[in-house]
């Protein structure tokens, strides 16, 4: 199958929340969620902080699997610890001889990635400084298991929350209004960072409506 991520609804310059599965040197599987940016039809980009199992395994093996799922339990297990082997299937990467890989058996789609470049740099902020890895990878095999596959994107969820709050803002007290406006600012921040053009236009429409009703939402600017 020709590799083209648009076949699974993943588009250039967009970020999606995925579960990455890797295998360590001893054959143990690991799963964790990450934000994955699409560079083009068959290249993706990850930004992973140093210190976790995924980045260690990616550095060791230079390959990993990206699982597309909207299963809340899988995201939760992957975030709190890892996904037990019962939920995983093992395969080998035909284009490389590094041994086994694992994918989420019930994923709607999964793809095998090989690392093309990995750069590490120090990220300084107010609280602590830490190394962050920038990883560019090529998709070498794409498997679609559910034709209706739809990768998760944080922006649409942030927009829906903002819309729900907007629809209630005139029937709640002042404290709740303040809370909704704080939430609106957070939704706007997420959408500006990871949203598509329609989501950005939508939050702008909502913002203009709030402003025209006299709400002060400019503090974030
Ligand atoms: C939805 C979601 C997206 C995440 N995206 C990233 C990311 O892009 N980069 C990163 O370093 N950590 C990200 N994290 C945090 C990692 O998943 C977390 O540090 C995890 O514990 C790493 O597990 P590991 O040690 O098994 O690799 C994300 C977490 C969630 C829940």
PDB file of C-alpha atoms and ligand atoms in Angstrom:
ATOM      1  CA  UNK A   1       0.000   0.000   0.000  1.00  0.00           C
ATOM      2  CA  UNK A   2       1.277   3.460  -0.888  1.00  0.00           C
ATOM      3  CA  UNK A   3       2.097   5.385   2.262  1.00  0.00           C
ATOM      4  CA  UNK A   4      -0.155   8.378   2.542  1.00  0.00           C
ATOM      5  CA  UNK A   5      -1.258   9.553   5.986  1.00  0.00           C
ATOM      6  CA  UNK A   6      -4.174  11.511   4.532  1.00  0.00           C
ATOM      7  CA  UNK A   7      -5.796   8.072   4.037  1.00  0.00           C
ATOM      8  CA  UNK A   8      -6.277   7.956   7.788  1.00  0.00           C
ATOM      9  CA  UNK A   9      -7.291  11.598   8.126  1.00  0.00           C
ATOM     10  CA  UNK A  10      -3.858  12.924   9.135  1.00  0.00           C
ATOM     11  CA  UNK A  11      -2.868  16.140   7.410  1.00  0.00           C
ATOM     12  CA  UNK A  12       0.300  18.170   6.976  1.00  0.00           C
ATOM     13  CA  UNK A  13       1.164  20.615   9.786  1.00  0.00           C
ATOM     14  CA  UNK A  14      -1.517  19.190  12.076  1.00  0.00           C
ATOM     15  CA  UNK A  15      -0.937  17.629  15.469  1.00  0.00           C
ATOM     16  CA  UNK A  16      -2.684  14.479  16.674  1.00  0.00           C
ATOM     17  CA  UNK A  17      -2.672  12.618  19.982  1.00  0.00           C
ATOM     18  CA  UNK A  18      -1.488   9.042  19.457  1.00  0.00           C
ATOM     19  CA  UNK A  19      -0.195   6.076  21.431  1.00  0.00           C
ATOM     20  CA  UNK A  20       3.378   5.064  20.674  1.00  0.00           C
ATOM     21  CA  UNK A  21       4.410   1.473  21.253  1.00  0.00           C
ATOM     22  CA  UNK A  22       8.043   0.409  21.497  1.00  0.00           C
ATOM     23  CA  UNK A  23      10.012  -2.645  22.544  1.00  0.00           C
ATOM     24  CA  UNK A  24      13.108  -2.386  24.739  1.00  0.00           C
ATOM     25  CA  UNK A  25      16.405  -4.282  24.398  1.00  0.00           C
ATOM     26  CA  UNK A  26      15.055  -7.097  26.588  1.00  0.00           C
ATOM     27  CA  UNK A  27      11.890  -7.536  24.543  1.00  0.00           C
ATOM     28  CA  UNK A  28       9.548  -5.732  26.971  1.00  0.00           C
ATOM     29  CA  UNK A  29       6.803  -3.654  25.394  1.00  0.00           C
ATOM     30  CA  UNK A  30       5.996  -0.059  26.342  1.00  0.00           C
ATOM     31  CA  UNK A  31       3.131   2.236  25.408  1.00  0.00           C
ATOM     32  CA  UNK A  32       2.695   5.962  26.046  1.00  0.00           C
ATOM     33  CA  UNK A  33       0.687   8.852  24.545  1.00  0.00           C
ATOM     34  CA  UNK A  34       2.358  11.633  22.559  1.00  0.00           C
ATOM     35  CA  UNK A  35       1.462  14.545  20.347  1.00  0.00           C
ATOM     36  CA  UNK A  36       2.550  13.756  16.792  1.00  0.00           C
ATOM     37  CA  UNK A  37       2.926  16.388  14.106  1.00  0.00           C
ATOM     38  CA  UNK A  38       2.523  15.434  10.443  1.00  0.00           C
ATOM     39  CA  UNK A  39       5.287  16.863   8.231  1.00  0.00           C
ATOM     40  CA  UNK A  40       3.985  15.436   4.949  1.00  0.00           C
ATOM     41  CA  UNK A  41       2.301  12.290   3.525  1.00  0.00           C
ATOM     42  CA  UNK A  42       4.915   9.939   4.979  1.00  0.00           C
ATOM     43  CA  UNK A  43       6.952  11.878   7.535  1.00  0.00           C
ATOM     44  CA  UNK A  44       6.133  12.721  11.134  1.00  0.00           C
ATOM     45  CA  UNK A  45       7.678  14.712  13.956  1.00  0.00           C
ATOM     46  CA  UNK A  46       7.807  14.107  17.701  1.00  0.00           C
ATOM     47  CA  UNK A  47       9.020  16.265  20.572  1.00  0.00           C
ATOM     48  CA  UNK A  48       9.795  14.015  23.529  1.00  0.00           C
ATOM     49  CA  UNK A  49      11.231  15.012  26.881  1.00  0.00           C
ATOM     50  CA  UNK A  50      14.220  13.027  28.089  1.00  0.00           C
ATOM     51  CA  UNK A  51      13.788  10.472  30.846  1.00  0.00           C
ATOM     52  CA  UNK A  52      10.990   8.145  29.753  1.00  0.00           C
ATOM     53  CA  UNK A  53      10.892   4.617  28.379  1.00  0.00           C
ATOM     54  CA  UNK A  54       9.652   5.587  24.918  1.00  0.00           C
ATOM     55  CA  UNK A  55      12.545   7.918  24.162  1.00  0.00           C
ATOM     56  CA  UNK A  56      15.046   5.393  25.507  1.00  0.00           C
ATOM     57  CA  UNK A  57      13.604   2.645  23.274  1.00  0.00           C
ATOM     58  CA  UNK A  58      13.437   4.960  20.242  1.00  0.00           C
ATOM     59  CA  UNK A  59      17.105   5.885  20.726  1.00  0.00           C
ATOM     60  CA  UNK A  60      18.077   2.223  21.090  1.00  0.00           C
ATOM     61  CA  UNK A  61      16.018   0.785  18.224  1.00  0.00           C
ATOM     62  CA  UNK A  62      15.401   3.785  15.915  1.00  0.00           C
ATOM     63  CA  UNK A  63      11.925   2.456  15.167  1.00  0.00           C
ATOM     64  CA  UNK A  64       8.492   2.588  16.796  1.00  0.00           C
ATOM     65  CA  UNK A  65       4.798   2.155  16.070  1.00  0.00           C
ATOM     66  CA  UNK A  66       2.189   4.916  16.071  1.00  0.00           C
ATOM     67  CA  UNK A  67      -1.288   3.675  17.045  1.00  0.00           C
ATOM     68  CA  UNK A  68      -4.414   5.605  16.109  1.00  0.00           C
ATOM     69  CA  UNK A  69      -7.198   5.024  18.597  1.00  0.00           C
ATOM     70  CA  UNK A  70      -9.840   6.975  20.480  1.00  0.00           C
ATOM     71  CA  UNK A  71     -10.140   4.347  23.223  1.00  0.00           C
ATOM     72  CA  UNK A  72     -10.121   6.229  26.560  1.00  0.00           C
ATOM     73  CA  UNK A  73      -8.957   3.182  28.516  1.00  0.00           C
ATOM     74  CA  UNK A  74      -5.919   2.717  26.269  1.00  0.00           C
ATOM     75  CA  UNK A  75      -4.938   6.378  26.701  1.00  0.00           C
ATOM     76  CA  UNK A  76      -5.391   6.087  30.455  1.00  0.00           C
ATOM     77  CA  UNK A  77      -3.414   2.857  30.854  1.00  0.00           C
ATOM     78  CA  UNK A  78      -0.681   4.234  28.589  1.00  0.00           C
ATOM     79  CA  UNK A  79      -0.461   7.461  30.630  1.00  0.00           C
ATOM     80  CA  UNK A  80      -0.571   5.982  34.117  1.00  0.00           C
ATOM     81  CA  UNK A  81       1.771   3.055  33.469  1.00  0.00           C
ATOM     82  CA  UNK A  82       1.755   1.099  30.218  1.00  0.00           C
ATOM     83  CA  UNK A  83      -0.645  -1.078  28.227  1.00  0.00           C
ATOM     84  CA  UNK A  84      -0.534  -4.760  29.258  1.00  0.00           C
ATOM     85  CA  UNK A  85       0.663  -7.254  26.629  1.00  0.00           C
ATOM     86  CA  UNK A  86      -2.881  -8.733  26.425  1.00  0.00           C
ATOM     87  CA  UNK A  87      -3.898  -5.669  24.385  1.00  0.00           C
ATOM     88  CA  UNK A  88      -0.866  -5.799  22.069  1.00  0.00           C
ATOM     89  CA  UNK A  89       0.134  -7.837  19.014  1.00  0.00           C
ATOM     90  CA  UNK A  90       3.726  -8.452  17.992  1.00  0.00           C
ATOM     91  CA  UNK A  91       5.103  -8.141  14.446  1.00  0.00           C
ATOM     92  CA  UNK A  92       8.484  -7.694  12.799  1.00  0.00           C
ATOM     93  CA  UNK A  93       9.506  -4.685  10.735  1.00  0.00           C
ATOM     94  CA  UNK A  94      10.133  -6.035   7.245  1.00  0.00           C
ATOM     95  CA  UNK A  95      12.313  -3.097   6.178  1.00  0.00           C
ATOM     96  CA  UNK A  96      14.678  -3.406   9.161  1.00  0.00           C
ATOM     97  CA  UNK A  97      16.137  -6.348  11.015  1.00  0.00           C
ATOM     98  CA  UNK A  98      15.914  -4.991  14.539  1.00  0.00           C
ATOM     99  CA  UNK A  99      13.465  -7.650  15.641  1.00  0.00           C
ATOM    100  CA  UNK A 100       9.997  -7.293  17.063  1.00  0.00           C
ATOM    101  CA  UNK A 101       7.608  -4.399  17.266  1.00  0.00           C
ATOM    102  CA  UNK A 102       4.217  -4.234  18.991  1.00  0.00           C
ATOM    103  CA  UNK A 103       0.956  -2.524  18.038  1.00  0.00           C
ATOM    104  CA  UNK A 104      -2.340  -2.044  19.825  1.00  0.00           C
ATOM    105  CA  UNK A 105      -4.508  -4.941  18.653  1.00  0.00           C
ATOM    106  CA  UNK A 106      -7.703  -2.845  18.590  1.00  0.00           C
ATOM    107  CA  UNK A 107      -6.170   0.305  17.090  1.00  0.00           C
ATOM    108  CA  UNK A 108      -8.157   1.742  14.168  1.00  0.00           C
ATOM    109  CA  UNK A 109      -4.870   2.101  12.308  1.00  0.00           C
ATOM    110  CA  UNK A 110      -1.198   1.841  13.078  1.00  0.00           C
ATOM    111  CA  UNK A 111       1.994   2.701  11.259  1.00  0.00           C
ATOM    112  CA  UNK A 112       5.631   1.705  11.561  1.00  0.00           C
ATOM    113  CA  UNK A 113       8.125   4.584  11.752  1.00  0.00           C
ATOM    114  CA  UNK A 114      11.893   4.639  11.279  1.00  0.00           C
ATOM    115  CA  UNK A 115      13.915   7.491  12.743  1.00  0.00           C
ATOM    116  CA  UNK A 116      15.547   9.773  10.154  1.00  0.00           C
ATOM    117  CA  UNK A 117      17.023  12.348  12.512  1.00  0.00           C
ATOM    118  CA  UNK A 118      17.116  12.898  16.255  1.00  0.00           C
ATOM    119  CA  UNK A 119      18.344  16.128  17.835  1.00  0.00           C
ATOM    120  CA  UNK A 120      18.527  16.817  21.535  1.00  0.00           C
ATOM    121  CA  UNK A 121      18.623  20.260  23.087  1.00  0.00           C
ATOM    122  CA  UNK A 122      18.301  21.809  26.502  1.00  0.00           C
ATOM    123  CA  UNK A 123      14.969  23.447  27.195  1.00  0.00           C
ATOM    124  CA  UNK A 124      15.073  26.082  29.932  1.00  0.00           C
ATOM    125  CA  UNK A 125      12.012  27.403  31.658  1.00  0.00           C
ATOM    126  CA  UNK A 126      11.060  29.066  34.948  1.00  0.00           C
ATOM    127  CA  UNK A 127      10.768  25.852  36.918  1.00  0.00           C
ATOM    128  CA  UNK A 128      13.385  23.426  35.637  1.00  0.00           C
ATOM    129  CA  UNK A 129      15.547  22.773  32.640  1.00  0.00           C
ATOM    130  CA  UNK A 130      15.384  19.470  30.804  1.00  0.00           C
ATOM    131  CA  UNK A 131      16.558  17.864  27.611  1.00  0.00           C
ATOM    132  CA  UNK A 132      14.043  17.604  24.828  1.00  0.00           C
ATOM    133  CA  UNK A 133      14.406  15.368  21.760  1.00  0.00           C
ATOM    134  CA  UNK A 134      13.203  16.399  18.299  1.00  0.00           C
ATOM    135  CA  UNK A 135      12.607  13.310  16.181  1.00  0.00           C
ATOM    136  CA  UNK A 136      11.864  13.229  12.491  1.00  0.00           C
ATOM    137  CA  UNK A 137      10.721   9.820  11.202  1.00  0.00           C
ATOM    138  CA  UNK A 138       9.631   8.157   8.013  1.00  0.00           C
ATOM    139  CA  UNK A 139       6.486   6.037   7.864  1.00  0.00           C
ATOM    140  CA  UNK A 140       7.516   2.746   6.270  1.00  0.00           C
ATOM    141  CA  UNK A 141       4.309   0.754   6.662  1.00  0.00           C
ATOM    142  CA  UNK A 142       0.716   1.849   7.164  1.00  0.00           C
ATOM    143  CA  UNK A 143      -2.079  -0.494   8.262  1.00  0.00           C
ATOM    144  CA  UNK A 144      -5.710   0.603   8.274  1.00  0.00           C
ATOM    145  CA  UNK A 145      -7.943  -1.670  10.338  1.00  0.00           C
ATOM    146  CA  UNK A 146     -11.057   0.500  10.506  1.00  0.00           C
ATOM    147  CA  UNK A 147     -12.022   2.523   7.421  1.00  0.00           C
ATOM    148  CA  UNK A 148     -13.692   5.094   9.695  1.00  0.00           C
ATOM    149  CA  UNK A 149     -10.428   5.806  11.527  1.00  0.00           C
ATOM    150  CA  UNK A 150     -10.249   9.347  12.892  1.00  0.00           C
ATOM    151  CA  UNK A 151      -7.130  10.502  14.750  1.00  0.00           C
ATOM    152  CA  UNK A 152      -7.648  12.463  17.958  1.00  0.00           C
ATOM    153  CA  UNK A 153      -6.975  16.163  17.962  1.00  0.00           C
ATOM    154  CA  UNK A 154      -7.150  18.292  21.114  1.00  0.00           C
ATOM    155  CA  UNK A 155      -8.528  21.349  19.327  1.00  0.00           C
ATOM    156  CA  UNK A 156     -11.999  19.989  18.507  1.00  0.00           C
ATOM    157  CA  UNK A 157     -12.501  18.912  22.131  1.00  0.00           C
ATOM    158  CA  UNK A 158     -11.378  22.332  23.382  1.00  0.00           C
ATOM    159  CA  UNK A 159     -13.763  24.001  20.913  1.00  0.00           C
ATOM    160  CA  UNK A 160     -16.759  21.890  21.973  1.00  0.00           C
ATOM    161  CA  UNK A 161     -16.087  22.699  25.653  1.00  0.00           C
ATOM    162  CA  UNK A 162     -15.863  26.399  24.778  1.00  0.00           C
ATOM    163  CA  UNK A 163     -19.162  26.172  22.856  1.00  0.00           C
ATOM    164  CA  UNK A 164     -20.933  24.428  25.745  1.00  0.00           C
ATOM    165  CA  UNK A 165     -19.728  27.112  28.179  1.00  0.00           C
ATOM    166  CA  UNK A 166     -20.693  29.857  25.723  1.00  0.00           C
ATOM    167  CA  UNK A 167     -24.232  28.497  25.471  1.00  0.00           C
ATOM    168  CA  UNK A 168     -24.567  28.763  29.273  1.00  0.00           C
ATOM    169  CA  UNK A 169     -22.712  31.972  29.982  1.00  0.00           C
ATOM    170  CA  UNK A 170     -25.798  34.161  30.269  1.00  0.00           C
ATOM    171  CA  UNK A 171     -27.608  31.870  32.683  1.00  0.00           C
ATOM    172  CA  UNK A 172     -24.876  31.441  35.313  1.00  0.00           C
ATOM    173  CA  UNK A 173     -23.707  33.722  38.145  1.00  0.00           C
ATOM    174  CA  UNK A 174     -20.666  36.008  37.975  1.00  0.00           C
ATOM    175  CA  UNK A 175     -18.221  33.505  39.513  1.00  0.00           C
ATOM    176  CA  UNK A 176     -19.212  30.842  36.994  1.00  0.00           C
ATOM    177  CA  UNK A 177     -18.883  33.408  34.182  1.00  0.00           C
ATOM    178  CA  UNK A 178     -15.337  34.211  35.323  1.00  0.00           C
ATOM    179  CA  UNK A 179     -14.541  30.496  35.374  1.00  0.00           C
ATOM    180  CA  UNK A 180     -15.995  30.020  31.871  1.00  0.00           C
ATOM    181  CA  UNK A 181     -13.900  32.917  30.546  1.00  0.00           C
ATOM    182  CA  UNK A 182     -10.734  31.400  32.017  1.00  0.00           C
ATOM    183  CA  UNK A 183     -11.655  28.113  30.369  1.00  0.00           C
ATOM    184  CA  UNK A 184     -12.305  29.990  27.116  1.00  0.00           C
ATOM    185  CA  UNK A 185      -8.776  31.435  27.215  1.00  0.00           C
ATOM    186  CA  UNK A 186      -7.315  27.973  27.747  1.00  0.00           C
ATOM    187  CA  UNK A 187      -9.388  26.562  24.848  1.00  0.00           C
ATOM    188  CA  UNK A 188      -8.208  29.430  22.664  1.00  0.00           C
ATOM    189  CA  UNK A 189      -4.569  28.704  23.590  1.00  0.00           C
ATOM    190  CA  UNK A 190      -4.925  25.015  22.655  1.00  0.00           C
ATOM    191  CA  UNK A 191      -6.714  25.777  19.382  1.00  0.00           C
ATOM    192  CA  UNK A 192      -4.098  28.355  18.348  1.00  0.00           C
ATOM    193  CA  UNK A 193      -1.395  25.774  19.002  1.00  0.00           C
ATOM    194  CA  UNK A 194      -2.860  22.595  17.495  1.00  0.00           C
ATOM    195  CA  UNK A 195      -6.061  23.530  15.671  1.00  0.00           C
ATOM    196  CA  UNK A 196      -6.822  23.539  11.961  1.00  0.00           C
ATOM    197  CA  UNK A 197      -8.089  26.605  10.055  1.00  0.00           C
ATOM    198  CA  UNK A 198     -11.773  25.840  10.741  1.00  0.00           C
ATOM    199  CA  UNK A 199     -11.166  25.429  14.477  1.00  0.00           C
ATOM    200  CA  UNK A 200      -9.174  28.695  14.561  1.00  0.00           C
ATOM    201  CA  UNK A 201     -11.941  30.514  12.679  1.00  0.00           C
ATOM    202  CA  UNK A 202     -14.549  29.017  15.023  1.00  0.00           C
ATOM    203  CA  UNK A 203     -12.856  30.150  18.239  1.00  0.00           C
ATOM    204  CA  UNK A 204     -12.412  33.604  16.704  1.00  0.00           C
ATOM    205  CA  UNK A 205     -16.159  33.802  15.944  1.00  0.00           C
ATOM    206  CA  UNK A 206     -16.884  32.776  19.522  1.00  0.00           C
ATOM    207  CA  UNK A 207     -14.446  35.365  20.862  1.00  0.00           C
ATOM    208  CA  UNK A 208     -16.004  38.157  18.816  1.00  0.00           C
ATOM    209  CA  UNK A 209     -19.441  37.160  20.084  1.00  0.00           C
ATOM    210  CA  UNK A 210     -18.259  37.250  23.691  1.00  0.00           C
ATOM    211  CA  UNK A 211     -16.615  40.653  23.164  1.00  0.00           C
ATOM    212  CA  UNK A 212     -19.752  42.054  21.530  1.00  0.00           C
ATOM    213  CA  UNK A 213     -21.702  40.941  24.604  1.00  0.00           C
ATOM    214  CA  UNK A 214     -19.323  42.944  26.812  1.00  0.00           C
ATOM    215  CA  UNK A 215     -17.244  40.107  28.250  1.00  0.00           C
ATOM    216  CA  UNK A 216     -13.579  40.877  28.940  1.00  0.00           C
ATOM    217  CA  UNK A 217     -11.512  38.097  27.407  1.00  0.00           C
ATOM    218  CA  UNK A 218      -8.498  40.033  26.230  1.00  0.00           C
ATOM    219  CA  UNK A 219      -6.190  39.351  29.189  1.00  0.00           C
ATOM    220  CA  UNK A 220      -4.341  36.577  27.331  1.00  0.00           C
ATOM    221  CA  UNK A 221      -3.294  38.722  24.375  1.00  0.00           C
TER     222      UNK A 221
HETATM  223  C1  LIG B   1      -2.362  13.090  25.378  1.00  0.00           C
HETATM  224  C2  LIG B   1      -0.926  13.178  25.839  1.00  0.00           C
HETATM  225  C3  LIG B   1       0.037  13.702  24.992  1.00  0.00           C
HETATM  226  C4  LIG B   1       1.379  13.772  25.387  1.00  0.00           C
HETATM  227  N1  LIG B   1       2.310  14.293  24.527  1.00  0.00           N
HETATM  228  C5  LIG B   1       3.609  14.322  24.882  1.00  0.00           C
HETATM  229  C6  LIG B   1       4.600  14.838  23.987  1.00  0.00           C
HETATM  230  O1  LIG B   1       4.314  15.244  22.844  1.00  0.00           O
HETATM  231  N2  LIG B   1       5.904  14.836  24.410  1.00  0.00           N
HETATM  232  C7  LIG B   1       6.276  14.368  25.655  1.00  0.00           C
HETATM  233  O2  LIG B   1       7.473  14.399  25.970  1.00  0.00           O
HETATM  234  N3  LIG B   1       5.349  13.882  26.515  1.00  0.00           N
HETATM  235  C8  LIG B   1       4.041  13.840  26.168  1.00  0.00           C
HETATM  236  N4  LIG B   1       3.108  13.333  27.025  1.00  0.00           N
HETATM  237  C9  LIG B   1       3.555  12.808  28.328  1.00  0.00           C
HETATM  238  C10 LIG B   1       4.058  11.358  28.199  1.00  0.00           C
HETATM  239  O3  LIG B   1       3.082  10.503  27.676  1.00  0.00           O
HETATM  240  C11 LIG B   1       4.455  10.886  29.604  1.00  0.00           C
HETATM  241  O4  LIG B   1       5.615  11.571  29.997  1.00  0.00           O
HETATM  242  C12 LIG B   1       4.659   9.415  29.721  1.00  0.00           C
HETATM  243  O5  LIG B   1       4.774   9.106  31.078  1.00  0.00           O
HETATM  244  C13 LIG B   1       5.893   8.879  29.007  1.00  0.00           C
HETATM  245  O6  LIG B   1       5.889   7.475  29.217  1.00  0.00           O
HETATM  246  P1  LIG B   1       7.107   6.512  28.907  1.00  0.00           P
HETATM  247  O7  LIG B   1       8.083   6.653  30.051  1.00  0.00           O
HETATM  248  O8  LIG B   1       6.469   5.157  28.891  1.00  0.00           O
HETATM  249  O9  LIG B   1       7.690   6.912  27.607  1.00  0.00           O
HETATM  250  C14 LIG B   1       1.744  13.289  26.664  1.00  0.00           C
HETATM  251  C15 LIG B   1       0.770  12.764  27.535  1.00  0.00           C
HETATM  252  C16 LIG B   1      -0.554  12.724  27.127  1.00  0.00           C
HETATM  253  C17 LIG B   1      -1.581  12.166  28.071  1.00  0.00           C
END
